[in-house]
Tab-separated table of C-alpha atoms in Angstrom:
chain	number	residue	atom	x	y	z
Q	27	GLY	CA	4.359	12.012	-11.827
Q	28	ALA	CA	1.159	9.762	-11.801
Q	29	VAL	CA	-1.743	10.961	-9.605
Q	30	VAL	CA	-4.797	9.476	-8.143
Q	31	SER	CA	-7.513	11.460	-6.713
Q	32	GLN	CA	-9.626	9.611	-4.054
Q	33	HIS	CA	-12.862	11.322	-2.745
Q	34	PRO	CA	-14.374	11.784	-0.294
Q	35	SER	CA	-11.221	11.955	2.224
Q	36	ARG	CA	-13.414	11.398	5.302
Q	37	VAL	CA	-17.069	10.382	5.585
Q	38	ILE	CA	-19.486	9.695	8.693
Q	39	CYS	CA	-22.633	7.732	7.701
Q	40	LYS	CA	-25.477	5.965	9.666
Q	41	SER	CA	-25.612	2.410	10.162
Q	42	GLY	CA	-27.688	0.726	7.404
Q	43	THR	CA	-26.848	3.416	4.641
Q	44	SER	CA	-24.419	2.990	1.700
Q	45	VAL	CA	-21.204	5.014	0.831
Q	46	LYS	CA	-19.327	5.426	-2.493
Q	47	ILE	CA	-15.774	6.091	-2.613
Q	48	GLU	CA	-14.281	7.196	-5.934
Q	49	CYS	CA	-10.712	6.820	-7.365
Q	50	ARG	CA	-9.715	8.700	-10.414
Q	51	SER	CA	-6.305	8.381	-12.104
Q	52	LEU	CA	-5.667	12.055	-13.351
Q	53	ASP	CA	-2.764	11.526	-15.804
Q	54	PHE	CA	-2.607	7.749	-17.033
Q	55	GLN	CA	-4.857	5.142	-17.817
Q	56	ALA	CA	-5.096	2.544	-15.036
Q	57	THR	CA	-5.817	-0.806	-16.374
Q	58	THR	CA	-6.018	-2.208	-12.865
Q	59	MET	CA	-7.425	-0.856	-9.554
Q	60	PHE	CA	-6.655	-2.466	-6.359
Q	61	TRP	CA	-8.571	-1.723	-3.109
Q	62	TYR	CA	-7.157	-1.853	0.458
Q	63	ARG	CA	-8.373	-1.364	3.998
Q	64	GLN	CA	-6.396	-0.505	6.938
Q	65	PHE	CA	-7.626	-0.778	10.500
Q	66	PRO	CA	-5.953	1.237	13.314
Q	67	LYS	CA	-2.344	0.252	13.899
Q	68	GLN	CA	-2.629	-2.510	11.245
Q	69	SER	CA	-1.188	-3.052	7.952
Q	70	LEU	CA	-2.941	-2.376	4.545
Q	71	MET	CA	-5.002	-5.493	3.569
Q	72	LEU	CA	-6.166	-6.256	-0.097
Q	73	MET	CA	-9.707	-6.417	-0.384
Q	74	ALA	CA	-10.021	-6.831	-4.143
Q	75	THR	CA	-8.622	-6.195	-7.592
Q	76	SER	CA	-10.400	-4.853	-10.479
Q	77	ASN	CA	-9.319	-4.682	-14.169
Q	78	GLU	CA	-10.963	-2.018	-16.402
Q	79	GLY	CA	-14.222	-3.752	-17.906
Q	80	SER	CA	-14.067	-6.782	-15.920
Q	81	LYS	CA	-15.902	-8.129	-12.682
Q	82	ALA	CA	-13.575	-7.499	-9.437
Q	83	THR	CA	-11.769	-10.343	-8.011
Q	84	TYR	CA	-12.212	-10.374	-4.273
Q	85	GLU	CA	-10.142	-11.704	-1.588
Q	86	GLN	CA	-11.169	-14.553	0.573
Q	87	GLY	CA	-13.323	-13.139	3.504
Q	88	VAL	CA	-14.481	-10.019	1.710
Q	89	GLU	CA	-18.141	-9.864	0.934
Q	90	LYS	CA	-18.713	-9.081	-2.730
Q	91	ASP	CA	-22.089	-8.257	-2.296
Q	92	LYS	CA	-21.255	-5.565	0.529
Q	93	PHE	CA	-18.371	-4.013	-1.120
Q	94	LEU	CA	-19.314	-3.287	-4.685
Q	95	ILE	CA	-16.491	-2.452	-7.088
Q	96	ASN	CA	-16.985	-0.807	-10.349
Q	97	HIS	CA	-14.242	-0.135	-12.900
Q	98	ALA	CA	-15.988	1.069	-15.881
Q	99	SER	CA	-13.358	3.045	-17.356
Q	100	LEU	CA	-9.667	3.397	-17.578
Q	101	THR	CA	-9.530	6.389	-15.007
Q	102	LEU	CA	-12.309	5.763	-12.659
Q	103	SER	CA	-13.038	3.152	-9.978
Q	104	THR	CA	-15.624	3.155	-7.316
Q	105	LEU	CA	-16.074	1.138	-4.019
Q	106	THR	CA	-19.680	1.289	-2.517
Q	107	VAL	CA	-19.855	-0.068	0.877
Q	108	THR	CA	-23.688	-1.127	1.087
Q	109	SER	CA	-25.654	-1.210	4.301
Q	110	ALA	CA	-22.885	-0.165	6.145
Q	111	HIS	CA	-22.179	-1.438	9.850
Q	112	PRO	CA	-19.787	-0.009	12.533
Q	113	GLU	CA	-17.582	-2.917	12.035
Q	114	ASP	CA	-16.921	-1.372	8.447
Q	115	SER	CA	-15.356	1.836	10.092
Q	116	SER	CA	-11.989	1.767	8.556
Q	117	PHE	CA	-9.127	3.514	6.470
Q	118	TYR	CA	-9.864	2.650	2.674
Q	119	ILE	CA	-7.282	3.187	0.141
Q	120	CYS	CA	-7.267	2.550	-3.642
Q	121	SER	CA	-3.842	1.930	-5.792
Q	122	ALA	CA	-3.789	1.992	-9.420
Q	123	THR	CA	-1.384	0.539	-12.026
Q	124	ARG	CA	-1.030	-0.562	-15.558
Q	125	GLN	CA	-0.156	-4.047	-16.823
Q	126	GLU	CA	3.287	-3.252	-17.663
Q	127	ALA	CA	6.314	-4.651	-16.100
Q	128	ASN	CA	7.318	-2.710	-12.985
Q	129	TYR	CA	5.272	0.172	-13.810
Q	130	GLY	CA	4.701	0.952	-10.193
Q	131	TYR	CA	1.605	1.654	-7.978
Q	132	THR	CA	0.032	5.129	-7.356
Q	133	PHE	CA	-2.022	5.432	-4.108
Q	134	GLY	CA	-4.768	7.532	-3.452
Q	135	SER	CA	-5.124	9.519	-0.393
Q	136	GLY	CA	-7.414	7.299	1.280
Q	137	THR	CA	-11.061	7.467	2.830
Q	138	ARG	CA	-11.733	7.701	6.631
Q	139	LEU	CA	-15.110	5.988	7.229
Q	140	THR	CA	-16.999	6.130	10.342
Q	141	VAL	CA	-20.230	4.218	10.558
Q	142	VAL	CA	-22.227	5.311	13.404
P	203	ASP	CA	-0.180	-16.794	7.079
P	204	GLN	CA	1.967	-13.324	6.979
P	205	GLN	CA	3.878	-13.457	3.631
P	206	VAL	CA	5.869	-10.292	4.444
P	207	LYS	CA	6.962	-9.726	7.692
P	208	GLN	CA	8.584	-6.416	9.326
P	209	ASN	CA	9.309	-8.028	12.680
P	210	SER	CA	10.509	-4.728	14.457
P	211	PRO	CA	7.345	-2.548	15.384
P	212	SER	CA	9.406	0.476	16.213
P	213	LEU	CA	13.124	1.806	15.869
P	214	SER	CA	14.316	5.053	17.181
P	215	VAL	CA	17.648	6.463	15.643
P	216	GLN	CA	19.385	9.889	16.507
P	217	GLU	CA	19.578	12.561	13.594
P	218	GLY	CA	22.487	12.098	11.290
P	219	ARG	CA	22.850	8.381	12.128
P	220	ILE	CA	21.706	5.426	9.855
P	221	SER	CA	18.280	4.004	10.009
P	222	ILE	CA	17.815	0.322	8.869
P	223	LEU	CA	14.621	-1.201	8.520
P	224	ASN	CA	14.352	-5.048	7.713
P	225	CYS	CA	11.662	-7.063	6.113
P	226	ASP	CA	11.440	-10.752	5.189
P	227	TYR	CA	9.289	-12.438	2.750
P	228	THR	CA	8.088	-16.133	2.293
P	229	ASN	CA	6.565	-16.258	-1.087
P	230	SER	CA	9.250	-17.090	-3.821
P	231	MET	CA	6.947	-15.841	-6.464
P	232	PHE	CA	7.469	-12.068	-5.232
P	233	ASP	CA	9.715	-10.569	-7.788
P	234	TYR	CA	9.286	-6.869	-7.011
P	235	PHE	CA	9.612	-4.960	-3.624
P	236	LEU	CA	8.776	-1.408	-2.508
P	237	TRP	CA	9.181	0.579	0.398
P	238	TYR	CA	6.409	3.169	1.507
P	239	LYS	CA	6.455	5.967	3.934
P	240	LYS	CA	3.031	6.427	5.601
P	241	TYR	CA	1.175	9.009	8.077
P	242	PRO	CA	-2.129	8.226	9.780
P	243	ALA	CA	-5.109	8.829	7.409
P	244	GLU	CA	-3.122	9.374	4.251
P	245	GLY	CA	-2.033	7.173	1.460
P	246	PRO	CA	1.408	5.531	1.505
P	247	THR	CA	4.302	7.667	-0.255
P	248	PHE	CA	6.386	5.721	-2.529
P	249	LEU	CA	10.009	5.612	-1.298
P	250	ILE	CA	12.136	3.357	-3.518
P	251	SER	CA	11.881	-0.012	-5.258
P	252	ILE	CA	13.977	-2.936	-6.389
P	253	SER	CA	13.288	-5.909	-8.763
P	254	SER	CA	14.507	-9.167	-8.234
P	255	ILE	CA	17.185	-8.961	-10.827
P	256	LYS	CA	19.072	-6.595	-8.655
P	257	ASP	CA	20.547	-6.792	-5.253
P	258	LYS	CA	20.819	-2.964	-4.518
P	259	ASN	CA	19.096	0.273	-5.432
P	260	GLU	CA	19.943	3.714	-4.493
P	261	ASP	CA	18.078	6.842	-4.573
P	262	GLY	CA	19.580	9.899	-2.827
P	263	ARG	CA	19.519	9.072	1.118
P	264	PHE	CA	17.621	5.766	0.525
P	265	THR	CA	19.266	2.557	-0.408
P	266	VAL	CA	17.350	-0.656	-0.686
P	267	PHE	CA	19.190	-4.046	-0.298
P	268	LEU	CA	17.798	-7.385	-1.530
P	269	ASN	CA	19.108	-10.980	-0.547
P	270	LYS	CA	17.058	-13.455	-2.460
P	271	SER	CA	18.552	-16.634	-0.975
P	272	ALA	CA	17.685	-15.231	2.404
P	273	LYS	CA	14.341	-13.724	1.372
P	274	HIS	CA	15.500	-10.611	3.075
P	275	LEU	CA	15.393	-6.916	2.196
P	276	SER	CA	16.205	-3.945	4.104
P	277	LEU	CA	15.973	-0.045	3.819
P	278	HIS	CA	18.699	2.218	4.777
P	279	ILE	CA	18.206	5.775	5.382
P	280	VAL	CA	21.466	7.809	5.628
P	281	PRO	CA	21.726	10.282	7.149
P	282	SER	CA	18.475	10.140	9.114
P	283	GLN	CA	16.353	13.335	9.686
P	284	PRO	CA	13.462	14.293	11.971
P	285	GLY	CA	11.175	14.708	8.976
P	286	ASP	CA	11.898	10.779	8.169
P	287	SER	CA	9.557	9.962	11.296
P	288	ALA	CA	6.545	7.946	10.076
P	289	VAL	CA	5.633	4.404	9.590
P	290	TYR	CA	7.427	2.689	6.921
P	291	PHE	CA	5.998	-0.466	4.881
P	292	CYS	CA	7.612	-3.044	3.046
P	293	ALA	CA	5.515	-4.476	0.140
P	294	ALA	CA	6.221	-7.086	-2.537
P	295	SER	CA	4.424	-8.076	-5.661
P	296	ALA	CA	4.647	-10.951	-8.276
P	297	ASP	CA	4.571	-11.035	-11.930
P	298	THR	CA	7.036	-8.150	-12.396
P	299	GLY	CA	4.621	-5.679	-10.368
P	300	ARG	CA	1.533	-6.578	-12.431
P	301	ARG	CA	-0.130	-8.197	-9.245
P	302	ALA	CA	-1.439	-6.451	-6.081
P	303	LEU	CA	0.864	-5.503	-3.356
P	304	THR	CA	1.263	-7.401	-0.184
P	305	PHE	CA	2.235	-5.382	2.643
P	306	GLY	CA	4.167	-6.015	5.770
P	307	SER	CA	2.932	-4.705	9.160
P	308	GLY	CA	5.199	-1.689	9.277
P	309	THR	CA	7.822	-0.175	11.435
P	310	ARG	CA	7.537	3.115	13.083
P	311	LEU	CA	10.818	5.079	12.741
P	312	GLN	CA	11.269	7.791	15.232
P	313	VAL	CA	14.377	9.915	14.365
P	314	GLN	CA	15.378	12.217	17.476
P	315	PRO	CA	16.756	15.603	16.818
């Protein structure tokens, strides 16, 4: 089946630094990538949608200058958390799909970000 | 506002019995529904899906029922096994699955041996 590889699985960084999270679709070409965030004991909340070669569309309340998303190819999307602060500590998950009816969604394994 | 709701935060059942997890939605544009199983610090694992043109879909021990008029879906697990213990999320999408998923708040299922 379809696989999305997400790295790193866990990262600890200092306040004020930037962290990059990568998601790669290994066996299919992902035309669309979604980025979600999950705080403890809460649901997965959509942060942004990116289509290959286009600028990402951010959900209300998500700062586009803080969470930089790049989807330069059909197999790679990255999320960079810039100038991270402790309140950015969360679980970040990517999900890939193609623009075909009911194609389905393949999720990465997630990245636990802790900002100290 | 929550467009996908799972009103039961937790459910406990005995091994071998049926587990029924419920989900309600408010957005009439949703036409593709999915159930995921999730463990802490892991990505969701896909279980089963249903499109709005159907009212039932089965896959092994898992059956999803969709009642469009009530905007309600449910996941039945029969028979329940201890390995089914996890958090289950209901999710919905519009445009025949081309849009982002909207997730419910999850139901923690515990299957007692």
